[in-house]
CSV table of C-alpha atoms and ligand atoms in Angstrom, one decimal:
chain,number,residue,atom,x,y,z
B,13,UNK,CA,0.4,19.2,14.2
B,14,UNK,CA,1.1,15.8,12.7
B,15,UNK,CA,1.2,12.6,14.8
B,16,UNK,CA,3.8,10.9,12.7
B,17,UNK,CA,7.4,11.2,13.7
B,18,UNK,CA,10.5,10.4,11.7
B,19,UNK,CA,13.8,9.7,13.5
B,20,UNK,CA,17.1,9.1,11.9
B,21,UNK,CA,19.4,9.2,14.9
B,22,UNK,CA,20.1,5.5,14.6
B,23,UNK,CA,21.5,6.0,11.1
B,24,UNK,CA,24.1,8.6,12.2
B,25,UNK,CA,26.8,5.9,12.8
B,26,UNK,CA,26.6,5.2,9.1
B,27,UNK,CA,26.0,8.5,7.4
B,28,UNK,CA,27.1,11.9,8.5
B,29,UNK,CA,24.8,15.0,9.0
B,30,UNK,CA,26.8,16.6,6.2
B,31,UNK,CA,26.1,13.7,3.8
B,32,UNK,CA,22.4,14.0,4.7
B,33,UNK,CA,22.2,17.8,4.5
B,34,UNK,CA,23.9,18.0,1.2
B,35,UNK,CA,20.5,17.0,-0.3
B,36,UNK,CA,18.8,20.1,1.0
B,37,UNK,CA,19.1,22.3,-2.1
B,38,UNK,CA,18.1,19.5,-4.4
B,39,UNK,CA,15.1,18.7,-2.1
B,40,UNK,CA,14.0,22.3,-2.2
B,41,UNK,CA,14.0,22.2,-6.0
B,42,UNK,CA,12.1,18.9,-6.1
B,43,UNK,CA,9.4,20.2,-3.8
B,44,UNK,CA,9.1,23.1,-6.2
B,45,UNK,CA,8.7,20.8,-9.2
B,46,UNK,CA,6.1,18.7,-7.4
B,47,UNK,CA,4.1,21.7,-6.3
B,48,UNK,CA,4.4,23.5,-9.6
B,49,UNK,CA,4.0,20.2,-11.5
B,50,UNK,CA,7.0,20.8,-13.7
B,51,UNK,CA,9.1,17.7,-13.1
B,52,UNK,CA,9.3,14.3,-14.8
B,53,UNK,CA,5.9,12.6,-15.1
B,54,UNK,CA,4.2,15.9,-14.1
B,55,UNK,CA,0.9,14.9,-15.7
B,56,UNK,CA,0.5,12.3,-12.9
B,57,UNK,CA,0.7,14.6,-9.9
B,58,UNK,CA,-3.0,14.9,-9.2
B,59,UNK,CA,-2.6,12.9,-6.0
B,60,UNK,CA,-0.8,15.9,-4.4
B,61,UNK,CA,-4.1,17.8,-4.2
B,62,UNK,CA,-6.4,14.9,-3.3
B,63,UNK,CA,-6.7,15.6,0.5
B,64,UNK,CA,-8.1,19.1,-0.4
B,65,UNK,CA,-9.8,18.4,-3.8
B,66,UNK,CA,-11.9,15.4,-2.8
B,67,UNK,CA,-15.2,17.2,-2.4
B,68,UNK,CA,-18.2,16.6,-0.2
B,69,UNK,CA,-20.4,15.4,-3.1
B,70,UNK,CA,-17.9,12.6,-4.0
B,71,UNK,CA,-17.4,11.5,-0.3
B,72,UNK,CA,-21.2,11.4,0.3
B,73,UNK,CA,-21.8,9.4,-2.9
B,74,UNK,CA,-19.1,6.9,-1.9
B,75,UNK,CA,-20.5,6.6,1.6
B,76,UNK,CA,-24.1,6.2,0.4
B,77,UNK,CA,-23.2,3.5,-2.2
B,78,UNK,CA,-21.0,1.8,0.3
B,79,UNK,CA,-23.9,1.6,2.8
B,80,UNK,CA,-26.2,0.1,0.2
B,81,UNK,CA,-23.6,-2.5,-0.6
B,82,UNK,CA,-23.0,-3.2,3.1
B,83,UNK,CA,-26.7,-3.8,3.6
B,84,UNK,CA,-27.0,-6.5,0.9
B,85,UNK,CA,-23.6,-8.2,1.2
B,86,UNK,CA,-22.2,-10.9,3.4
B,87,UNK,CA,-19.1,-10.7,1.3
B,88,UNK,CA,-17.7,-7.9,-0.8
B,89,UNK,CA,-15.2,-8.8,-3.5
B,90,UNK,CA,-12.6,-6.2,-4.5
B,91,UNK,CA,-11.3,-7.0,-8.0
B,92,UNK,CA,-8.0,-5.3,-8.9
B,93,UNK,CA,-4.3,-5.6,-9.0
B,94,UNK,CA,-1.2,-3.5,-8.1
B,95,UNK,CA,-2.3,0.1,-7.4
B,96,UNK,CA,-5.9,-0.8,-8.0
B,97,UNK,CA,-5.9,-3.1,-5.1
B,98,UNK,CA,-3.0,-2.7,-2.6
B,99,UNK,CA,-4.0,0.6,-1.0
B,100,UNK,CA,-7.5,-0.5,-0.2
B,101,UNK,CA,-6.2,-3.8,1.2
B,102,UNK,CA,-3.5,-2.1,3.2
B,103,UNK,CA,-5.9,0.2,5.0
B,104,UNK,CA,-8.7,-2.4,5.4
B,105,UNK,CA,-6.4,-5.0,6.9
B,106,UNK,CA,-4.7,-2.4,9.2
B,107,UNK,CA,-8.0,-1.4,10.7
B,108,UNK,CA,-9.7,-4.8,10.8
B,109,UNK,CA,-9.9,-7.4,13.6
B,110,UNK,CA,-7.1,-9.9,13.0
B,111,UNK,CA,-9.7,-12.7,12.8
B,112,UNK,CA,-12.3,-10.7,11.0
B,113,UNK,CA,-13.6,-13.6,9.0
B,114,UNK,CA,-14.6,-15.4,12.2
B,115,UNK,CA,-16.2,-12.4,14.1
B,116,UNK,CA,-19.5,-12.4,12.2
B,117,UNK,CA,-18.8,-8.8,11.1
B,118,UNK,CA,-20.3,-8.2,7.6
B,119,UNK,CA,-19.4,-7.8,4.9
B,120,UNK,CA,-16.2,-9.8,4.8
B,121,UNK,CA,-13.9,-8.2,2.2
B,122,UNK,CA,-12.3,-10.7,-0.2
B,123,UNK,CA,-10.0,-10.0,-3.2
B,124,UNK,CA,-9.8,-11.2,-6.7
B,125,UNK,CA,-7.9,-10.3,-9.9
B,126,UNK,CA,-4.6,-10.0,-8.0
B,127,UNK,CA,-3.5,-13.3,-9.4
B,128,UNK,CA,-4.4,-15.8,-12.1
B,129,UNK,CA,-4.7,-18.9,-10.0
B,130,UNK,CA,-7.4,-21.3,-11.1
B,131,UNK,CA,-7.5,-22.8,-7.6
B,132,UNK,CA,-7.9,-19.4,-5.9
B,133,UNK,CA,-10.8,-18.4,-8.2
B,134,UNK,CA,-12.5,-21.8,-7.9
B,135,UNK,CA,-12.3,-21.7,-4.1
B,136,UNK,CA,-13.7,-18.1,-4.2
B,137,UNK,CA,-16.6,-19.3,-6.3
B,138,UNK,CA,-17.3,-22.1,-3.9
B,139,UNK,CA,-17.6,-19.6,-1.1
B,140,UNK,CA,-19.7,-17.1,-3.2
B,141,UNK,CA,-22.1,-19.9,-4.1
B,142,UNK,CA,-23.3,-19.8,-0.5
B,143,UNK,CA,-23.1,-16.1,0.3
B,144,UNK,CA,-24.9,-12.9,-0.6
B,145,UNK,CA,-22.3,-10.8,-2.2
B,146,UNK,CA,-21.5,-7.8,-4.4
B,147,UNK,CA,-18.3,-6.6,-6.1
B,148,UNK,CA,-16.3,-3.7,-7.3
B,149,UNK,CA,-14.0,-4.0,-10.3
B,150,UNK,CA,-11.2,-1.5,-10.3
B,151,UNK,CA,-8.9,-0.9,-13.3
B,152,UNK,CA,-7.8,2.5,-14.4
B,153,UNK,CA,-6.8,1.3,-17.9
B,154,UNK,CA,-9.8,-1.1,-18.0
B,155,UNK,CA,-7.7,-3.6,-19.9
B,156,UNK,CA,-5.5,-5.3,-17.3
B,157,UNK,CA,-5.7,-9.1,-17.9
B,158,UNK,CA,-5.8,-10.3,-14.3
B,159,UNK,CA,-8.8,-8.3,-13.1
B,160,UNK,CA,-10.5,-8.6,-16.5
B,161,UNK,CA,-10.5,-12.4,-16.2
B,162,UNK,CA,-11.7,-12.3,-12.6
B,163,UNK,CA,-14.4,-9.9,-13.5
B,164,UNK,CA,-15.7,-11.9,-16.4
B,165,UNK,CA,-16.0,-15.0,-14.1
B,166,UNK,CA,-17.7,-13.1,-11.2
B,167,UNK,CA,-20.0,-11.1,-13.5
B,168,UNK,CA,-21.2,-14.5,-15.0
B,169,UNK,CA,-21.6,-15.9,-11.5
B,170,UNK,CA,-23.5,-12.9,-10.2
B,171,UNK,CA,-25.8,-12.9,-13.3
B,172,UNK,CA,-26.5,-16.6,-12.8
B,173,UNK,CA,-27.1,-16.2,-9.1
B,174,UNK,CA,-29.3,-13.1,-9.1
B,175,UNK,CA,-30.5,-12.5,-12.6
B,176,UNK,CA,-29.3,-9.7,-14.9
B,177,UNK,CA,-31.0,-6.7,-13.2
B,178,UNK,CA,-30.0,-7.5,-9.6
B,179,UNK,CA,-26.5,-8.5,-10.7
B,180,UNK,CA,-26.1,-5.0,-12.2
B,181,UNK,CA,-27.0,-3.5,-8.9
B,182,UNK,CA,-24.3,-5.5,-7.2
B,183,UNK,CA,-21.5,-4.3,-9.4
B,184,UNK,CA,-19.6,-1.0,-9.1
B,185,UNK,CA,-16.9,-0.2,-11.6
B,186,UNK,CA,-14.0,2.2,-10.9
B,187,UNK,CA,-12.1,3.1,-14.0
B,188,UNK,CA,-11.2,5.9,-16.5
B,189,UNK,CA,-13.8,8.5,-17.1
B,190,UNK,CA,-13.7,8.2,-20.9
B,191,UNK,CA,-11.8,5.2,-22.3
B,192,UNK,CA,-11.0,1.5,-21.8
B,193,UNK,CA,-12.9,-1.7,-22.1
B,194,UNK,CA,-14.3,-1.5,-18.6
B,195,UNK,CA,-15.7,2.0,-19.2
B,196,UNK,CA,-17.4,0.8,-22.3
B,197,UNK,CA,-18.8,-2.3,-20.6
B,198,UNK,CA,-20.0,-0.2,-17.6
B,199,UNK,CA,-21.8,2.2,-20.0
B,200,UNK,CA,-23.5,-0.6,-21.8
B,201,UNK,CA,-24.5,-2.5,-18.6
B,202,UNK,CA,-25.4,0.7,-16.7
B,203,UNK,CA,-23.2,-0.1,-13.7
B,204,UNK,CA,-22.6,2.5,-10.9
B,205,UNK,CA,-19.2,3.9,-11.7
B,206,UNK,CA,-16.5,6.0,-10.1
B,207,UNK,CA,-13.7,7.7,-12.0
B,208,UNK,CA,-10.0,7.3,-11.5
B,209,UNK,CA,-8.7,10.8,-12.2
B,210,UNK,CA,-6.5,11.1,-15.3
B,211,UNK,CA,-3.7,12.6,-13.4
B,212,UNK,CA,-3.5,10.0,-10.6
B,213,UNK,CA,-1.5,6.8,-11.3
B,214,UNK,CA,-2.6,3.4,-9.8
B,215,UNK,CA,-0.1,3.3,-6.9
B,216,UNK,CA,-0.9,6.9,-5.8
B,217,UNK,CA,-4.7,6.3,-6.0
B,218,UNK,CA,-5.7,5.1,-2.5
B,219,UNK,CA,-7.3,8.4,-1.7
B,220,UNK,CA,-9.5,8.3,-4.8
B,221,UNK,CA,-12.6,6.0,-5.1
B,222,UNK,CA,-10.1,3.2,-5.9
B,223,UNK,CA,-9.3,3.0,-2.2
B,224,UNK,CA,-12.1,5.0,-0.6
B,225,UNK,CA,-15.0,2.8,-1.8
B,226,UNK,CA,-13.7,-0.5,-0.6
B,227,UNK,CA,-12.5,1.1,2.7
B,228,UNK,CA,-16.0,2.6,3.2
B,229,UNK,CA,-17.7,-0.8,2.4
B,230,UNK,CA,-15.5,-2.4,5.0
B,231,UNK,CA,-17.0,0.1,7.5
B,232,UNK,CA,-14.1,2.5,8.0
B,233,UNK,CA,-14.1,6.2,8.3
B,234,UNK,CA,-12.9,7.6,5.0
B,235,UNK,CA,-13.3,11.2,6.2
B,236,UNK,CA,-10.8,10.7,9.0
B,237,UNK,CA,-8.4,9.0,6.5
B,238,UNK,CA,-8.6,12.0,4.1
B,239,UNK,CA,-8.3,14.4,7.1
B,240,UNK,CA,-5.1,12.7,8.2
B,241,UNK,CA,-3.6,13.1,4.7
B,242,UNK,CA,-4.7,16.7,4.7
B,243,UNK,CA,-3.0,17.4,8.0
B,244,UNK,CA,0.2,15.9,6.6
B,245,UNK,CA,-0.1,17.8,3.4
B,246,UNK,CA,-0.4,21.1,5.3
B,247,UNK,CA,2.5,20.2,7.6
B,248,UNK,CA,4.9,19.4,4.9
B,249,UNK,CA,4.1,22.5,2.9
B,250,UNK,CA,5.4,24.8,5.7
B,251,UNK,CA,9.1,24.0,5.4
B,252,UNK,CA,11.2,21.8,3.3
B,253,UNK,CA,14.1,21.7,5.8
B,254,UNK,CA,15.5,18.2,6.4
B,255,UNK,CA,15.3,18.6,10.1
B,256,UNK,CA,11.7,20.1,10.1
B,257,UNK,CA,10.0,18.1,7.3
B,258,UNK,CA,9.7,14.3,7.7
B,259,UNK,CA,9.3,13.9,4.0
B,260,UNK,CA,12.6,15.7,3.3
B,261,UNK,CA,14.4,13.7,6.0
B,262,UNK,CA,13.2,10.3,4.8
B,263,UNK,CA,14.0,11.2,1.1
B,264,UNK,CA,17.4,12.5,2.1
B,265,UNK,CA,18.3,9.6,4.4
B,266,UNK,CA,17.3,7.0,1.8
B,267,UNK,CA,19.4,8.6,-0.9
B,268,UNK,CA,22.4,9.2,1.5
B,269,UNK,CA,22.4,5.5,2.5
B,270,UNK,CA,21.9,4.4,-1.1
B,271,UNK,CA,24.9,6.4,-2.2
B,272,UNK,CA,26.9,4.5,0.5
B,273,UNK,CA,25.9,1.1,-1.1
B,274,UNK,CA,22.8,0.4,1.0
B,275,UNK,CA,20.8,-0.8,-2.0
B,276,UNK,CA,18.0,-2.6,-0.1
B,277,UNK,CA,15.6,-1.0,2.3
B,278,UNK,CA,13.6,-3.3,4.6
B,279,UNK,CA,10.4,-2.0,5.9
B,280,UNK,CA,9.9,-3.5,9.4
B,281,UNK,CA,6.7,-3.7,11.4
B,282,UNK,CA,5.8,-5.3,14.7
B,283,UNK,CA,2.1,-5.4,14.1
B,284,UNK,CA,0.7,-8.2,11.8
B,285,UNK,CA,-2.1,-5.9,10.7
B,286,UNK,CA,0.5,-3.8,8.9
B,287,UNK,CA,1.5,-6.6,6.6
B,288,UNK,CA,-0.4,-5.1,3.6
B,289,UNK,CA,0.8,-1.6,4.5
B,290,UNK,CA,4.3,-2.9,3.7
B,291,UNK,CA,3.0,-4.6,0.5
B,292,UNK,CA,1.5,-1.3,-0.6
B,293,UNK,CA,4.8,0.6,0.3
B,294,UNK,CA,6.8,-2.0,-1.6
B,295,UNK,CA,4.7,-1.4,-4.7
B,296,UNK,CA,4.8,2.3,-4.3
B,297,UNK,CA,8.6,2.5,-4.0
B,298,UNK,CA,9.5,-0.5,-6.2
B,299,UNK,CA,7.4,0.6,-9.2
B,300,UNK,CA,8.3,4.3,-8.8
B,301,UNK,CA,12.1,4.0,-8.4
B,302,UNK,CA,13.2,0.8,-9.9
B,303,UNK,CA,14.1,1.9,-13.4
B,304,UNK,CA,17.1,2.8,-15.6
B,305,UNK,CA,19.1,0.2,-13.7
B,306,UNK,CA,18.8,2.2,-10.5
B,307,UNK,CA,16.8,2.2,-7.4
B,308,UNK,CA,16.6,0.9,-3.8
B,309,UNK,CA,15.1,-2.6,-3.6
B,310,UNK,CA,12.1,-2.4,-1.2
B,311,UNK,CA,11.7,-5.4,1.0
B,312,UNK,CA,9.6,-6.1,4.0
B,313,UNK,CA,9.6,-8.1,7.2
B,314,UNK,CA,7.1,-8.6,10.0
B,315,UNK,CA,8.8,-8.9,13.4
B,316,UNK,CA,9.1,-10.7,15.7
B,317,UNK,CA,7.9,-13.4,13.3
B,318,UNK,CA,10.6,-12.9,10.8
B,319,UNK,CA,13.3,-12.5,13.4
B,320,UNK,CA,13.1,-16.3,13.4
B,321,UNK,CA,13.7,-16.5,9.6
B,322,UNK,CA,15.1,-13.3,8.0
B,323,UNK,CA,16.6,-12.1,11.3
B,324,UNK,CA,19.8,-14.1,10.7
B,325,UNK,CA,20.4,-12.5,7.3
B,326,UNK,CA,19.7,-9.0,8.5
B,327,UNK,CA,22.1,-9.5,11.4
B,328,UNK,CA,25.0,-11.1,9.6
B,329,UNK,CA,24.3,-11.3,5.8
B,330,UNK,CA,25.6,-9.0,3.0
B,331,UNK,CA,25.9,-5.5,4.4
B,332,UNK,CA,23.9,-3.6,1.7
B,333,UNK,CA,20.7,-3.1,3.7
B,334,UNK,CA,19.1,-0.5,5.9
B,335,UNK,CA,15.9,-0.8,7.9
B,336,UNK,CA,13.0,1.5,8.3
B,337,UNK,CA,10.9,0.6,11.3
B,338,UNK,CA,7.2,1.5,11.2
B,339,UNK,CA,6.7,1.7,15.0
B,340,UNK,CA,3.2,1.8,16.6
B,341,UNK,CA,3.4,3.4,20.1
B,342,UNK,CA,0.1,2.2,21.5
B,343,UNK,CA,-2.0,-0.9,21.0
B,344,UNK,CA,-5.8,-0.7,20.8
B,345,UNK,CA,-6.4,-3.4,23.4
B,346,UNK,CA,-4.7,-4.5,26.6
B,347,UNK,CA,-3.5,-7.9,27.6
B,348,UNK,CA,-1.0,-8.8,30.3
B,349,UNK,CA,1.3,-11.7,30.8
B,350,UNK,CA,-0.2,-13.8,33.6
B,351,UNK,CA,1.7,-14.9,36.7
B,352,UNK,CA,2.1,-18.6,37.2
B,353,UNK,CA,2.8,-20.2,40.6
B,354,UNK,CA,4.9,-23.0,39.3
B,355,UNK,CA,6.8,-20.8,36.8
B,356,UNK,CA,8.0,-23.8,34.9
B,357,UNK,CA,8.4,-21.8,31.8
B,358,UNK,CA,10.5,-19.2,33.8
B,359,UNK,CA,8.3,-16.4,32.5
B,360,UNK,CA,7.4,-14.8,35.8
B,361,UNK,CA,10.0,-12.1,35.3
B,362,UNK,CA,7.6,-10.6,32.8
B,363,UNK,CA,4.4,-11.5,34.7
B,364,UNK,CA,2.1,-8.5,34.9
B,365,UNK,CA,3.7,-6.7,31.9
B,366,UNK,CA,1.5,-5.7,29.0
B,367,UNK,CA,2.3,-7.8,25.9
B,368,UNK,CA,2.9,-4.5,24.0
B,369,UNK,CA,5.7,-3.7,26.4
B,370,UNK,CA,7.4,-7.1,25.6
B,371,UNK,CA,6.9,-6.3,21.8
B,372,UNK,CA,8.3,-2.8,22.3
B,373,UNK,CA,11.4,-4.2,24.1
B,374,UNK,CA,11.8,-6.7,21.2
B,375,UNK,CA,11.7,-3.6,18.9
B,376,UNK,CA,14.4,-1.7,20.8
B,377,UNK,CA,16.6,-4.8,21.3
B,378,UNK,CA,16.4,-5.7,17.7
B,379,UNK,CA,17.2,-2.2,16.5
B,380,UNK,CA,20.3,-2.1,18.7
B,381,UNK,CA,21.4,-5.5,17.6
B,382,UNK,CA,21.0,-4.6,13.9
B,383,UNK,CA,22.9,-1.4,14.3
B,384,UNK,CA,25.7,-3.4,16.0
B,385,UNK,CA,25.5,-5.7,13.0
B,386,UNK,CA,26.0,-2.8,10.5
B,387,UNK,CA,22.4,-2.1,9.6
B,388,UNK,CA,21.4,1.6,9.7
B,389,UNK,CA,18.0,2.1,11.2
B,390,UNK,CA,15.4,4.7,10.4
B,391,UNK,CA,12.2,5.0,12.4
B,392,UNK,CA,8.7,6.2,11.5
B,393,UNK,CA,6.3,6.2,14.5
B,394,UNK,CA,2.6,6.7,14.8
B,395,UNK,CA,0.7,6.8,18.2
B,396,UNK,CA,-1.8,4.1,17.1
B,397,UNK,CA,-3.3,2.5,14.1
B,398,UNK,CA,-6.4,4.4,13.1
B,399,UNK,CA,-7.8,6.1,10.0
B,400,UNK,CA,-6.3,9.5,10.7
B,401,UNK,CA,-2.8,8.2,11.3
B,402,UNK,CA,-3.0,5.9,8.2
B,403,UNK,CA,-4.0,9.0,6.2
B,404,UNK,CA,-0.9,10.8,7.5
B,405,UNK,CA,1.3,7.9,6.7
B,406,UNK,CA,-0.1,7.4,3.2
B,407,UNK,CA,0.5,11.0,2.2
B,408,UNK,CA,4.0,11.0,3.8
B,409,UNK,CA,5.0,7.9,1.9
B,410,UNK,CA,3.7,9.1,-1.4
B,411,UNK,CA,5.3,12.5,-1.3
B,412,UNK,CA,8.6,11.1,0.0
B,413,UNK,CA,8.5,8.6,-2.9
B,414,UNK,CA,8.1,11.4,-5.4
B,415,UNK,CA,10.9,13.5,-3.9
B,416,UNK,CA,13.2,10.5,-3.5
B,417,UNK,CA,12.5,9.4,-7.1
B,418,UNK,CA,13.4,12.9,-8.3
B,419,UNK,CA,16.7,12.8,-6.4
B,420,UNK,CA,17.4,9.5,-8.2
B,421,UNK,CA,16.6,11.3,-11.4
B,422,UNK,CA,13.9,8.9,-12.6
B,423,UNK,CA,10.2,9.4,-13.4
B,424,UNK,CA,8.5,8.2,-10.3
B,425,UNK,CA,5.1,8.0,-12.0
B,426,UNK,CA,5.5,5.6,-14.9
B,427,UNK,CA,6.1,1.9,-15.0
B,428,UNK,CA,7.4,1.0,-18.5
B,429,UNK,CA,9.0,-2.2,-17.2
B,430,UNK,CA,5.7,-3.8,-16.3
B,431,UNK,CA,4.9,-4.3,-20.0
B,432,UNK,CA,7.6,-6.8,-20.7
B,433,UNK,CA,5.9,-9.8,-19.0
B,434,UNK,CA,2.6,-8.8,-20.5
B,435,UNK,CA,3.9,-8.9,-24.1
B,436,UNK,CA,5.3,-12.4,-23.6
B,437,UNK,CA,2.2,-13.7,-21.9
B,438,UNK,CA,0.0,-12.3,-24.7
B,439,UNK,CA,2.3,-13.9,-27.3
B,440,UNK,CA,2.2,-17.2,-25.5
B,441,UNK,CA,-1.6,-17.1,-25.2
B,442,UNK,CA,-2.0,-16.2,-28.9
B,443,UNK,CA,-3.5,-12.8,-28.5
B,444,UNK,CA,-4.2,-11.3,-32.0
B,445,UNK,CA,-1.5,-8.7,-32.9
B,446,UNK,CA,1.3,-10.6,-31.1
B,447,UNK,CA,2.2,-13.0,-33.9
B,448,UNK,CA,5.8,-11.9,-34.3
B,449,UNK,CA,6.5,-12.1,-30.6
B,450,UNK,CA,4.9,-15.6,-30.5
B,451,UNK,CA,7.3,-16.7,-33.2
B,452,UNK,CA,10.3,-15.2,-31.4
B,453,UNK,CA,9.3,-16.8,-28.1
B,454,UNK,CA,8.7,-20.3,-29.7
B,455,UNK,CA,12.4,-20.2,-30.8
B,456,UNK,CA,13.5,-19.6,-27.3
B,457,UNK,CA,11.5,-22.5,-25.7
N,7,PA5,O1,0.6,1.6,-10.0
N,7,PA5,C1,0.2,1.2,-11.1
N,7,PA5,O2,0.0,2.1,-12.0
N,7,PA5,C2,0.0,-0.2,-11.4
N,7,PA5,O3,0.3,-1.0,-10.3
N,7,PA5,C3,-1.5,-0.4,-11.8
N,7,PA5,O4,-2.3,0.0,-10.7
N,7,PA5,C4,-1.8,-1.9,-12.1
N,7,PA5,O5,-1.0,-2.4,-13.1
N,7,PA5,C5,-3.2,-2.1,-12.4
N,7,PA5,O6,-3.6,-1.3,-13.5
N,7,PA5,P1,-5.1,-0.9,-13.9
N,7,PA5,O7,-5.6,-0.1,-12.8
N,7,PA5,O8,-5.0,-0.2,-15.2
N,7,PA5,O9,-5.8,-2.2,-14.1
């Protein structure tokens, strides 16, 4: 049995059961194409099998290298961008203490290569000057500019700090098994390496070493994460019926609402630790569906924080949005609102209540208000934030994204649009081979 629940009852004022169930036949076909690997982008469907195919040898190797790195590192830097970064960060931040940097827990996980900010990198080096650290560089293609620049800088820094031999022991590369600049460099330098499978694209790669190594270095249980994904995989393979399979329901609901003009989906959470889970989800859905001038725009908010900013728009702005609330039923810790004799702040009416109950009432109250304001609400709930439930959630989101993308009739596994900015940047920087583009851009500036 899975822990995750999907509830669309709060969308039924906006979309009829008939409009939802009309996707059933199509969904059956798309499950078939995913399972048989016959649909668009079918050479990138390896992630489907990961919960079963990730073998003991690989898991043990990840755990053992992670343990070695943990022992020698006060800080561990994860270098990567997009799918080579967000999955690991989503899981690590969801499972970490909110103020991890101040707890004394080691290693502290930091990130690089997810931007090209000179100030960010300079600040990072300032910190690393004073800390024992090691790094992983993650790039499937091995040629992405942002992580390549960050890696060049940190490789130099490590070599200057520890000498060539020890620096090599503090670097793990995660990249293609055969090709790419990073693969070649790793071979020459003799780095420990893990392979990103050919048939798994970046944003579907969190259950490969891309996500598993950083998560293990952060001290979390990757076996429980994989097991959660496996339980979800088993569950959704039993029936494709919209009312029995949460993946089918979510995919059907998203498309039924999209067809009614709801072109923006807002992922809502009430737990700050889920911020990067939303970022990961935004990448997964945005990069998978936003193509051929189609696709739901994936946005995210953290409540109740953003009720004091974006709440106004959601309540009364343009009515082209629906919300999906990722609801967490139970907190890990307990804290009650204290009573106060003077009650000057007039809060005694909630004295003695757990903070989570206040948060939960905010969730229910907000959902009702937004429905009244014309915003359909979908709800995904998990009992608590732990490795198992995150594993379920990851597999659920990935499979629903593939099915939803097929309903939209796009290839959910490519990202041709990402190249446009790169070509302009290379031309502007004078990369050899981009002379024509450089000339064309000069005329526009
Ligand atoms: O999901 C994707 O494919 C992308 O977001 C990539 O992960 C991202 O562009 C980084 O690519 P690479 O791993 O090749 O450096």
